[in-house]
Amino acid sequence: MFCRSCGRELADDVKFCPACGASVMDAESAAEQVEAPEVPAHIPAEDSPGTADERSENKSRKQGLPRAAIVAVVILVTAALAGGGAFLWWRAEQDRIAQEAYDAAHSLHAVTISVSASGWDTANGASRLPVSVKGTDLDGSEVDDTAFVDSTGTGISLMQGTYRIEPIASPFGSNCELYAIPEGAGIDIEISDDVETEAPVDATEAGAIALEPLEVSAITDEQLQAAYDQASGGGYDDPDAATKARDGVVAAREEAVRAEEERKAAEEAARQAEAARTYDCEYFSFKVPESWVGNFTVEEIDDSTTGTVIYDVLLGQASMFMVTIGDSTDGLPNDPTLEGGVTSLGTTSGGLGISAIRGNNIDAADNMADIAECMSTFTAK
């Protein structure tokens, strides 16, 4: 006997090849060693007469019923899956629609308001206007924010709700101006639910915020500090611009204060010069030429004989002219050019006539033009 695997000759009584380990039992020997299963006594043999049809019917019944059940289960599962899928799709669609509606209602709208201020142009170096935005959004939540508006009125974004917009502090103008914030200035707006998603809102018809430039010399430190804080906190994109604008206002204010002081000093000097040229008493007033300032005097003389009061106007020691209160001025000329003549200068509120007579000395003759100027400024009281 030979090994069917490696071909080695084998003894007749071996079961495995000592060379390759393969079994040397052939198919028939293996089949003989397998015992046939016992057939229960109550099951008829296949060749038993009269049982073939029954066995066929029973076999068909056993095989057919599970197949139908499986088909039915498959149909039910498929229907269930189809129905469940449709529900899940419907539910997802409803969620999508609800989310879109929520997003639309809660979308932000760019709001444009009306703001006017002379010299305020954010495209030319001015800072944006800081405004407070207070109100209630569509969810009922309180809103209290700060926004910065440019000179075109844009810079505010809001969702549906009602709001009050008010200026917080002055912006810096293009030339470092500051502005007065009017008391109660503000705008009330409402963004309703009929506004399309993210659509801009034009609120310029709701009112306007009007700012008036402040006098530079009148700008307070508090106003300047408030403007600087807002400008550096969002009014400018570059915080250094806020510092530059603040320093510009400080310099302009110092210059304005200095100019104002000089103006007041000049006015005071003019007033004093005017006072130095003016003589004022209970009956009249007049002004002397600037060349007389510091060199003229007026002496009051009571004439008890005639009941009149005489005022003698002296330049140095020389009498230029005399003014008499109480004389009749009827028929007197009113011509200040009459040398040495008597001139009517009007009547007091009490009815007393005022007249003047020129001095006839040489000094008076040499100052006739100045004397005439004095006469032209006379005012009776």
Coordinates of C-alpha atoms in Angstrom, one line a residue, residues 53-228:
D53 CA -48.2 11.9 -0.9
E54 CA -48.5 12.6 2.8
R55 CA -44.8 13.2 3.2
S56 CA -44.8 15.5 0.1
E57 CA -47.8 17.5 1.5
N58 CA -46.2 17.8 4.9
K59 CA -42.9 18.8 3.5
S60 CA -44.6 21.5 1.3
R61 CA -46.5 22.8 4.3
K62 CA -43.5 23.0 6.5
Q63 CA -41.5 24.8 3.8
G64 CA -44.4 27.1 2.5
L65 CA -45.6 28.6 5.8
P66 CA -42.3 30.1 6.8
R67 CA -41.8 31.6 3.3
A68 CA -45.2 33.4 3.4
A69 CA -44.5 34.7 6.9
I70 CA -41.1 36.0 5.9
V71 CA -42.7 37.8 2.9
A72 CA -45.3 39.3 5.2
V73 CA -42.7 40.4 7.7
V74 CA -40.6 41.9 5.0
I75 CA -43.6 43.8 3.7
L76 CA -44.5 45.1 7.1
V77 CA -40.9 46.1 7.9
T78 CA -40.6 47.8 4.5
A79 CA -43.8 49.7 5.1
A80 CA -42.8 50.6 8.6
L81 CA -39.4 51.8 7.4
A82 CA -41.1 53.8 4.6
G83 CA -43.5 55.3 7.0
G84 CA -40.8 56.1 9.6
G85 CA -38.7 57.6 6.9
A86 CA -41.5 59.8 5.7
F87 CA -42.2 61.0 9.2
L88 CA -38.5 61.7 9.8
W89 CA -38.4 63.7 6.6
W90 CA -41.5 65.6 7.5
R91 CA -40.2 66.3 11.0
A92 CA -36.8 67.5 9.5
E93 CA -38.6 69.7 7.0
Q94 CA -40.7 71.3 9.8
D95 CA -37.6 71.9 11.9
R96 CA -35.9 73.5 8.8
I97 CA -38.9 75.8 8.2
A98 CA -39.0 76.7 11.9
Q99 CA -35.3 77.4 12.0
E100 CA -35.5 79.6 8.9
A101 CA -38.4 81.5 10.4
Y102 CA -36.4 82.0 13.6
D103 CA -33.3 83.1 11.8
A104 CA -35.3 85.5 9.7
A105 CA -37.0 87.0 12.8
H106 CA -33.6 87.3 14.6
S107 CA -31.6 88.6 11.7
L108 CA -29.8 91.9 12.1
H109 CA -30.9 95.0 10.1
A110 CA -28.6 97.8 9.2
V111 CA -30.3 101.0 10.5
T112 CA -29.7 104.4 9.0
I113 CA -30.6 107.5 11.1
S114 CA -30.4 111.3 10.4
V115 CA -27.6 113.2 12.1
S116 CA -26.5 116.8 11.2
A117 CA -23.5 118.7 12.5
S118 CA -21.5 121.5 10.8
G119 CA -18.0 120.4 10.0
W120 CA -18.6 116.8 11.0
D121 CA -17.4 114.4 8.2
T122 CA -16.2 111.0 9.1
A123 CA -14.7 110.6 5.6
N124 CA -12.5 113.6 6.3
G125 CA -11.0 112.8 9.7
A126 CA -14.0 113.2 12.1
S127 CA -14.8 110.6 14.6
R128 CA -18.1 108.6 14.7
L129 CA -20.9 109.7 16.9
P130 CA -21.4 107.5 20.0
V131 CA -25.0 106.7 20.6
S132 CA -26.8 104.6 23.2
V133 CA -29.3 102.0 21.9
K134 CA -31.9 101.0 24.5
G135 CA -35.1 99.1 24.0
T136 CA -36.7 95.6 23.8
D137 CA -36.1 93.0 21.1
L138 CA -38.8 90.6 19.7
D139 CA -37.9 88.1 22.4
G140 CA -38.7 90.6 25.1
S141 CA -35.1 90.9 26.1
E142 CA -33.8 94.3 27.3
V143 CA -31.2 95.9 25.0
D144 CA -28.7 98.4 26.3
D145 CA -25.8 98.8 23.8
T146 CA -23.5 101.5 22.5
A147 CA -23.0 102.0 18.7
F148 CA -21.0 104.5 16.6
V149 CA -22.6 106.3 13.7
D150 CA -20.8 107.9 10.8
S151 CA -21.8 111.1 9.1
T152 CA -24.0 109.1 6.6
G153 CA -26.1 107.9 9.6
T154 CA -25.0 104.3 9.4
G155 CA -23.4 102.1 12.1
I156 CA -26.3 100.6 14.0
S157 CA -27.5 96.9 13.5
L158 CA -30.6 95.7 15.3
M159 CA -33.1 92.9 15.0
Q160 CA -36.9 93.3 15.3
G161 CA -38.0 95.4 18.3
T162 CA -38.6 98.9 19.6
Y163 CA -35.6 101.1 20.5
R164 CA -34.5 104.6 21.6
I165 CA -31.3 106.0 20.1
E166 CA -29.6 108.9 21.9
P167 CA -26.2 110.6 21.5
I168 CA -23.8 109.9 24.4
A169 CA -21.1 112.4 23.9
S170 CA -19.7 114.8 21.2
P171 CA -17.8 113.4 18.3
F172 CA -14.6 115.2 17.1
G173 CA -15.2 117.3 13.9
S174 CA -13.0 117.2 10.9
N175 CA -11.1 120.3 12.3
C176 CA -11.2 119.1 16.0
E177 CA -14.6 120.7 16.7
L178 CA -16.7 119.6 19.6
Y179 CA -20.5 119.8 19.6
A180 CA -23.2 120.6 22.2
I181 CA -25.5 117.6 22.9
P182 CA -29.1 119.0 23.0
E183 CA -31.0 117.9 26.1
G184 CA -33.5 115.2 25.1
A185 CA -32.1 114.6 21.7
G186 CA -32.9 111.2 20.3
I187 CA -34.8 109.0 17.9
D188 CA -37.5 106.3 18.6
I189 CA -37.7 103.5 16.0
E190 CA -39.5 100.3 15.6
I191 CA -38.4 97.3 13.4
S192 CA -41.6 95.3 12.7
D193 CA -42.0 91.7 11.6
D194 CA -42.8 92.6 8.0
V195 CA -39.2 93.7 7.3
E196 CA -37.5 91.1 5.1
T197 CA -34.6 89.1 6.4
E198 CA -31.5 91.3 6.9
A199 CA -33.1 94.1 4.9
P200 CA -31.7 97.6 5.7
V201 CA -34.0 99.9 7.7
D202 CA -34.2 103.6 6.8
A203 CA -35.1 105.5 10.0
T204 CA -34.3 109.0 8.8
E205 CA -38.0 109.8 8.8
A206 CA -38.3 109.1 12.5
G207 CA -36.5 112.3 13.4
A208 CA -33.0 113.8 13.4
I209 CA -30.2 114.4 15.9
A210 CA -28.9 118.0 15.3
L211 CA -25.5 119.0 16.9
E212 CA -24.3 122.6 17.2
P213 CA -20.5 123.4 17.3
L214 CA -19.3 124.6 20.7
E215 CA -17.2 127.8 21.0
V216 CA -13.7 126.4 21.3
S217 CA -12.8 128.7 24.2
A218 CA -16.0 127.5 26.1
I219 CA -15.2 123.7 25.8
T220 CA -15.0 122.2 29.3
D221 CA -12.6 119.5 30.4
E222 CA -15.5 117.2 31.1
Q223 CA -16.8 117.6 27.5
L224 CA -13.4 117.0 26.1
Q225 CA -12.8 113.9 28.3
A226 CA -16.1 112.4 27.4
A227 CA -15.5 112.9 23.7
Y228 CA -12.0 111.4 24.0

